[in-house]
């Protein structure tokens, strides 16, 4: 890690926001005034070494993190798209946004040693017209274009996480501990990033979330002014479009329509095993494609209610979870070949080992010293 002697004020702001703390809350924890925190973050004054160490301890970063230069951005960022409820707190959204900044730095570090797949993503003509939503036919066409671009055909996608990483999308998942936020995405320096919450972990939920974020990256990134993204009416429109895209991408009308020939919930459970999409999403998709009558949809919804399937569906516990693996594979490769060591990697990023393991979906203990001066051995696979 290239570290300056000087403290970087932005790093204090970034670290504080990543933990979801206000200036007042951090000030109380560090035993300084709110004005002092404000001055540290604006660079008007510098904290003493003792105060900086206390800030680092409270925020769970290394002291060197606050002296690490901030990476330069060679192109305008797209703005961050959040898959969140409208009632999500701004401090929680900001916390997640800071985490995706850390993810970018992890990817930059590993890219010094690893040739990750190049970005392979089509461009579409998206007509942004304020809060007016685009039509279903346009979204169906976008989903079809992407499937054709990635040579996926029109059948079920076996492993969506593999598909997106193979096409150059950087993905991470960790426990955000934010009930009203499922994920976020952005383009930055011509690279697409997706950051997913691991708090509510079913494979169907993860796959739909990934497809939802792909919709944002394909349709909205670069086409929506960042200042508009945060407006409630625009956010609602973009979320609706991304949800419709996810359904069209995971359940293409060219083939899915022919699988729906019964209206029993047991038939839909069989379809879930095939398509790896939740019952509720498939029912919604049937409505979007006019595959079922109003009475048939009501019958399916009634069955969902009677069997208490809205919050926990059949097969949720049986389906293996698709986890991001590109960074995990890269780190294990670099460690196994003694190209990097855990201490250098941890120091380069500035996060605690346990948090870095979480970001990269590493086995617990991969980066954590067993004792002073000793590093755990990686399990051979």
Coordinates of C-alpha atoms in Angstrom, one line a residue:
X1 CA 0.0 0.0 0.0
X2 CA 1.3 3.4 -1.0
X3 CA 0.8 5.5 2.2
X4 CA 1.4 9.2 2.6
X5 CA 2.5 10.7 5.8
X6 CA -0.4 13.1 5.6
X7 CA -3.9 12.1 6.6
X8 CA -6.4 12.0 3.8
X9 CA -9.6 13.8 5.1
X10 CA -11.9 12.0 2.7
X11 CA -10.8 8.7 4.2
X12 CA -12.2 9.7 7.6
X13 CA -15.5 10.7 5.9
X14 CA -15.6 7.5 3.9
X15 CA -14.9 5.3 7.0
X16 CA -17.5 7.0 9.1
X17 CA -20.2 6.8 6.5
X18 CA -19.4 3.1 5.8
X19 CA -20.3 2.4 9.4
X20 CA -23.5 4.3 9.2
X21 CA -22.5 6.9 11.8
X22 CA -23.2 10.6 12.0
X23 CA -20.6 13.1 12.9
X24 CA -22.1 13.4 16.4
X25 CA -22.1 9.7 16.9
X26 CA -18.5 9.3 15.9
X27 CA -17.6 12.3 18.1
X28 CA -19.2 10.7 21.1
X29 CA -17.3 7.4 20.5
X30 CA -14.0 9.1 20.0
X31 CA -14.6 11.7 22.8
X32 CA -14.1 14.8 20.7
X33 CA -16.5 17.4 19.5
X34 CA -18.7 17.2 16.4
X35 CA -17.0 20.3 15.1
X36 CA -13.6 18.5 15.5
X37 CA -14.9 15.6 13.3
X38 CA -16.2 18.0 10.7
X39 CA -12.8 19.8 10.6
X40 CA -11.0 16.4 10.3
X41 CA -13.2 15.5 7.3
X42 CA -12.8 18.8 5.6
X43 CA -9.1 19.0 6.2
X44 CA -9.2 22.2 8.2
X45 CA -7.4 20.5 11.1
X46 CA -5.7 17.1 11.5
X47 CA -6.3 14.7 14.3
X48 CA -3.4 13.8 16.6
X49 CA -1.9 10.3 16.2
X50 CA -3.8 9.3 19.4
X51 CA -7.1 10.6 18.1
X52 CA -6.6 9.0 14.7
X53 CA -5.8 5.6 16.3
X54 CA -9.0 6.0 18.3
X55 CA -11.0 6.8 15.1
X56 CA -9.4 3.7 13.4
X57 CA -10.3 1.5 16.4
X58 CA -13.9 2.7 16.6
X59 CA -14.5 2.5 12.8
X60 CA -12.6 -0.8 12.5
X61 CA -10.0 0.2 9.9
X62 CA -6.2 0.3 10.1
X63 CA -4.6 3.6 10.9
X64 CA -2.8 3.5 7.6
X65 CA -6.2 3.4 5.8
X66 CA -6.6 7.1 6.6
X67 CA -3.3 7.9 4.8
X68 CA -4.0 5.8 1.7
X69 CA -4.4 7.9 -1.5
X70 CA -7.9 7.9 -3.0
X71 CA -7.9 6.2 -6.5
X72 CA -8.4 8.5 -9.4
X73 CA -11.5 8.2 -11.6
X74 CA -10.7 8.4 -15.3
X75 CA -14.4 8.6 -16.4
X76 CA -17.6 9.9 -15.0
X77 CA -19.4 7.4 -12.7
X78 CA -22.9 6.4 -13.5
X79 CA -24.4 7.1 -10.2
X80 CA -25.4 4.3 -7.7
X81 CA -28.6 2.3 -8.2
X82 CA -30.0 0.9 -4.9
X83 CA -32.4 -2.0 -4.7
X84 CA -34.1 -0.7 -1.6
X85 CA -37.4 0.1 -0.1
X86 CA -38.5 3.8 -0.2
X87 CA -38.3 3.9 3.6
X88 CA -34.6 3.0 3.6
X89 CA -32.6 5.5 5.7
X90 CA -30.2 7.7 3.8
X91 CA -27.4 6.8 6.2
X92 CA -27.8 3.2 5.3
X93 CA -27.7 3.9 1.6
X94 CA -24.6 6.0 2.1
X95 CA -23.0 3.2 4.1
X96 CA -23.6 0.7 1.3
X97 CA -22.2 3.2 -1.2
X98 CA -19.0 3.5 0.7
X99 CA -18.7 -0.3 0.8
X100 CA -18.9 -0.5 -3.0
X101 CA -16.0 2.1 -3.0
X102 CA -14.0 -0.4 -0.9
X103 CA -14.9 -3.2 -3.3
X104 CA -13.5 -1.1 -6.2
X105 CA -10.2 -0.8 -4.4
X106 CA -10.1 -4.5 -3.8
X107 CA -10.7 -5.1 -7.5
X108 CA -8.0 -2.6 -8.4
X109 CA -5.5 -4.2 -6.2
X110 CA -6.1 -7.7 -7.5
X111 CA -6.1 -6.5 -11.1
X112 CA -2.4 -5.7 -10.7
X113 CA -1.8 -9.4 -10.7
X114 CA -4.8 -11.1 -12.3
X115 CA -6.3 -10.7 -15.8
X116 CA -10.0 -10.8 -15.0
X117 CA -12.5 -11.2 -17.9
X118 CA -13.0 -8.1 -20.0
X119 CA -16.3 -6.3 -19.8
X120 CA -18.6 -7.8 -22.4
X121 CA -21.8 -5.7 -22.2
X122 CA -24.1 -4.4 -25.0
X123 CA -25.4 -0.9 -25.2
X124 CA -29.0 -0.2 -25.7
X125 CA -31.0 2.8 -26.7
X126 CA -32.9 3.8 -23.6
X127 CA -35.1 6.9 -23.8
X128 CA -35.2 8.6 -20.4
X129 CA -38.4 10.6 -20.1
X130 CA -38.6 11.7 -16.5
X131 CA -41.0 9.5 -14.4
X132 CA -42.8 8.0 -17.5
X133 CA -42.0 4.3 -17.4
X134 CA -41.0 2.5 -20.6
X135 CA -43.2 -0.2 -22.1
X136 CA -43.1 -3.9 -21.5
X137 CA -42.3 -4.6 -25.2
X138 CA -39.1 -2.5 -24.9
X139 CA -38.0 -4.2 -21.8
X140 CA -38.7 -7.7 -23.3
X141 CA -36.5 -6.6 -26.2
X142 CA -33.7 -5.5 -23.9
X143 CA -33.8 -8.9 -22.1
X144 CA -33.8 -10.7 -25.4
X145 CA -30.8 -8.6 -26.7
X146 CA -28.7 -9.4 -23.6
X147 CA -29.5 -13.2 -23.8
X148 CA -28.4 -13.2 -27.4
X149 CA -25.3 -11.1 -26.7
X150 CA -24.2 -13.5 -24.0
X151 CA -25.2 -16.6 -26.0
X152 CA -27.6 -17.9 -23.3
X153 CA -30.4 -19.2 -25.5
X154 CA -33.9 -19.1 -24.1
X155 CA -33.8 -21.8 -21.4
X156 CA -33.1 -21.6 -17.7
X157 CA -29.8 -20.0 -16.7
X158 CA -27.9 -22.7 -14.7
X159 CA -25.6 -20.4 -12.7
X160 CA -26.2 -16.6 -13.2
X161 CA -23.3 -15.7 -10.9
X162 CA -20.9 -17.5 -13.3
X163 CA -22.5 -15.8 -16.3
X164 CA -22.1 -12.2 -15.0
X165 CA -18.5 -12.7 -13.7
X166 CA -17.5 -14.3 -17.0
X167 CA -18.7 -11.2 -18.8
X168 CA -16.6 -8.8 -16.7
X169 CA -19.1 -7.7 -14.0
X170 CA -17.5 -7.4 -10.6
X171 CA -19.7 -8.9 -7.9
X172 CA -19.4 -9.0 -4.1
X173 CA -21.9 -10.0 -1.4
X174 CA -21.7 -9.4 2.3
X175 CA -24.0 -9.0 5.3
X176 CA -25.0 -5.4 5.1
X177 CA -27.3 -5.8 8.1
X178 CA -29.8 -3.4 6.4
X179 CA -33.2 -4.9 6.2
X180 CA -34.5 -2.4 3.6
X181 CA -31.5 -2.7 1.2
X182 CA -30.9 -5.8 -1.0
X183 CA -28.2 -4.5 -3.3
X184 CA -26.7 -1.8 -5.4
X185 CA -24.8 -1.3 -8.6
X186 CA -22.9 1.2 -10.7
X187 CA -20.6 1.7 -13.6
X188 CA -17.2 3.2 -12.6
X189 CA -14.1 3.6 -14.8
X190 CA -15.9 1.7 -17.5
X191 CA -16.4 -1.3 -15.2
X192 CA -19.8 -2.5 -13.9
X193 CA -20.1 -3.4 -10.2
X194 CA -22.8 -5.2 -8.3
X195 CA -22.8 -5.4 -4.5
X196 CA -25.4 -7.7 -3.0
X197 CA -26.7 -8.1 0.6
X198 CA -26.3 -11.6 2.1
X199 CA -28.8 -10.9 4.9
X200 CA -31.7 -12.7 3.3
X201 CA -30.1 -15.6 1.7
X202 CA -32.1 -17.8 -0.8
X203 CA -30.7 -18.6 -4.2
X204 CA -33.8 -17.4 -6.0
X205 CA -33.7 -14.1 -4.2
X206 CA -30.0 -13.6 -5.1
X207 CA -30.5 -14.5 -8.7
X208 CA -33.5 -12.1 -9.1
X209 CA -31.4 -9.4 -7.3
X210 CA -28.5 -10.0 -9.7
X211 CA -30.8 -9.8 -12.7
X212 CA -32.4 -6.6 -11.3
X213 CA -29.0 -5.0 -11.0
X214 CA -28.1 -6.1 -14.5
X215 CA -31.2 -4.2 -15.6
X216 CA -30.0 -1.0 -14.0
X217 CA -26.5 -1.4 -15.6
X218 CA -28.0 -2.1 -19.0
X219 CA -30.8 0.4 -19.1
X220 CA -30.2 3.2 -16.6
X221 CA -26.5 3.6 -16.0
X222 CA -25.2 6.5 -18.1
X223 CA -28.7 7.4 -19.2
X224 CA -30.1 8.9 -15.9
X225 CA -28.6 12.0 -14.4
X226 CA -27.2 11.0 -10.9
X227 CA -29.2 13.8 -9.3
X228 CA -32.4 12.3 -10.6
X229 CA -31.7 8.8 -9.3
X230 CA -32.4 9.9 -5.7
X231 CA -35.8 11.4 -6.5
X232 CA -38.6 9.3 -5.1
X233 CA -40.7 9.2 -8.2
X234 CA -37.7 8.4 -10.5
X235 CA -36.4 5.8 -8.1
X236 CA -39.8 4.1 -8.1
X237 CA -39.9 4.1 -11.9
X238 CA -36.4 2.7 -12.2
X239 CA -37.0 -0.1 -9.6
X240 CA -40.2 -1.1 -11.5
X241 CA -38.3 -1.2 -14.8
X242 CA -35.4 -3.2 -13.3
X243 CA -37.9 -5.7 -11.7
X244 CA -39.7 -6.2 -15.1
X245 CA -36.3 -6.6 -16.8
X246 CA -35.3 -9.3 -14.2
X247 CA -38.5 -11.3 -14.9
X248 CA -38.1 -11.0 -18.7
X249 CA -34.4 -12.0 -18.5
X250 CA -34.8 -15.0 -16.1
X251 CA -38.1 -16.2 -17.6
X252 CA -38.0 -15.4 -21.4
X253 CA -41.5 -15.3 -22.9
X254 CA -40.2 -17.4 -25.9
X255 CA -40.0 -20.5 -23.7
X256 CA -41.5 -19.9 -20.3
X257 CA -45.0 -19.4 -21.6
X258 CA -45.1 -23.1 -22.8
X259 CA -44.1 -24.4 -19.4
X260 CA -47.2 -22.9 -17.7
X261 CA -50.0 -25.4 -18.4
X262 CA -51.4 -25.9 -14.9
X263 CA -52.5 -23.5 -12.1
X264 CA -51.7 -25.6 -9.1
X265 CA -49.0 -24.4 -6.8
X266 CA -47.4 -27.8 -7.0
X267 CA -46.9 -27.3 -10.7
X268 CA -45.2 -24.0 -10.0
X269 CA -42.9 -25.6 -7.5
X270 CA -41.7 -27.9 -10.3
X271 CA -41.2 -24.9 -12.5
X272 CA -39.1 -23.3 -9.7
X273 CA -36.8 -26.3 -9.6
X274 CA -36.3 -25.9 -13.4
X275 CA -36.0 -22.1 -13.7
X276 CA -34.5 -21.3 -10.3
X277 CA -37.0 -18.4 -9.9
X278 CA -39.3 -17.9 -6.9
X279 CA -42.9 -18.8 -7.0
X280 CA -44.0 -15.2 -6.4
X281 CA -41.8 -13.9 -9.3
X282 CA -43.2 -16.6 -11.7
X283 CA -46.8 -15.7 -10.7
X284 CA -46.0 -12.0 -11.4
X285 CA -44.4 -13.0 -14.7
X286 CA -47.5 -14.9 -15.7
X287 CA -49.6 -11.8 -15.1
X288 CA -47.2 -9.6 -17.1
X289 CA -47.4 -12.0 -20.1
X290 CA -51.2 -12.5 -19.8
X291 CA -50.7 -16.2 -19.5
X292 CA -53.5 -16.7 -16.8
X293 CA -56.9 -15.3 -16.2
X294 CA -57.7 -13.1 -13.3
X295 CA -59.4 -16.0 -11.5
X296 CA -56.4 -18.3 -12.1
X297 CA -54.0 -15.7 -10.7
X298 CA -56.3 -15.3 -7.7
X299 CA -56.3 -19.0 -7.2
X300 CA -52.5 -19.1 -7.2
X301 CA -52.2 -16.2 -4.8
X302 CA -54.8 -17.9 -2.5
X303 CA -52.7 -21.1 -2.5
X304 CA -49.6 -19.1 -1.6
X305 CA -51.4 -17.5 1.3
X306 CA -52.9 -20.7 2.6
X307 CA -49.6 -22.5 2.5
X308 CA -47.8 -19.5 4.0
X309 CA -45.4 -19.4 1.0
X310 CA -45.0 -15.6 0.7
X311 CA -42.1 -15.4 3.2
X312 CA -40.6 -18.8 2.9
X313 CA -41.1 -21.0 -0.2
X314 CA -40.5 -24.7 -0.9
X315 CA -37.0 -25.5 -2.2
X316 CA -35.5 -22.4 -0.6
X317 CA -33.3 -24.5 1.7
X318 CA -32.5 -27.1 -0.9
X319 CA -31.1 -24.9 -3.7
X320 CA -27.3 -24.2 -3.5
X321 CA -26.4 -20.6 -3.1
X322 CA -24.6 -19.0 -6.0
X323 CA -21.8 -17.0 -4.5
X324 CA -19.3 -14.6 -6.1
X325 CA -16.1 -16.4 -6.7
X326 CA -13.8 -14.4 -9.0
X327 CA -12.0 -12.5 -6.2
X328 CA -11.9 -15.6 -4.0
X329 CA -10.2 -17.6 -6.7
X330 CA -7.8 -14.8 -7.5
X331 CA -6.7 -14.4 -3.8
X332 CA -6.3 -18.1 -3.3
X333 CA -4.2 -18.3 -6.5
X334 CA -2.0 -15.4 -5.4
X335 CA -1.6 -16.8 -1.9
X336 CA -0.9 -20.4 -3.0
X337 CA 1.9 -19.1 -5.4
X338 CA 3.4 -16.8 -2.8
X339 CA 2.8 -13.7 -5.0
X340 CA 1.1 -11.9 -2.1
X341 CA 0.8 -12.7 1.6
X342 CA -2.2 -12.1 3.8
X343 CA -0.6 -9.3 5.8
X344 CA 0.3 -7.3 2.7
X345 CA -3.1 -7.7 1.2
X346 CA -4.9 -6.7 4.4
X347 CA -2.6 -3.7 4.8
X348 CA -3.1 -2.6 1.2
X349 CA -6.8 -2.4 1.6
X350 CA -6.9 -1.2 5.2
X351 CA -9.9 -3.3 6.3
X352 CA -9.7 -5.8 9.1
X353 CA -9.0 -9.3 7.9
X354 CA -12.5 -10.6 8.9
X355 CA -14.2 -7.9 6.9
X356 CA -11.9 -8.4 3.9
X357 CA -12.7 -12.2 4.0
X358 CA -16.4 -11.2 3.9
X359 CA -16.0 -8.9 0.9
X360 CA -14.2 -11.6 -1.1
X361 CA -16.3 -14.6 0.1
X362 CA -13.1 -16.2 1.4
X363 CA -13.1 -19.1 3.9
X364 CA -13.0 -17.7 7.5
X365 CA -9.4 -17.5 8.7
X366 CA -7.8 -17.2 5.2
X367 CA -6.4 -13.8 6.1
X368 CA -6.5 -14.0 9.8
X369 CA -3.2 -14.7 11.8
X370 CA -3.4 -17.7 14.1
X371 CA -1.0 -15.9 16.5
X372 CA 1.6 -13.2 16.4
X373 CA 3.8 -13.6 13.4
X374 CA 2.0 -16.7 12.1
X375 CA -0.5 -16.9 9.2
X376 CA -3.0 -19.7 8.8
X377 CA -2.4 -22.2 6.1
X378 CA -4.9 -22.3 3.2
X379 CA -6.8 -25.5 2.8
X380 CA -5.9 -27.3 -0.4
X381 CA -8.8 -27.9 -2.7

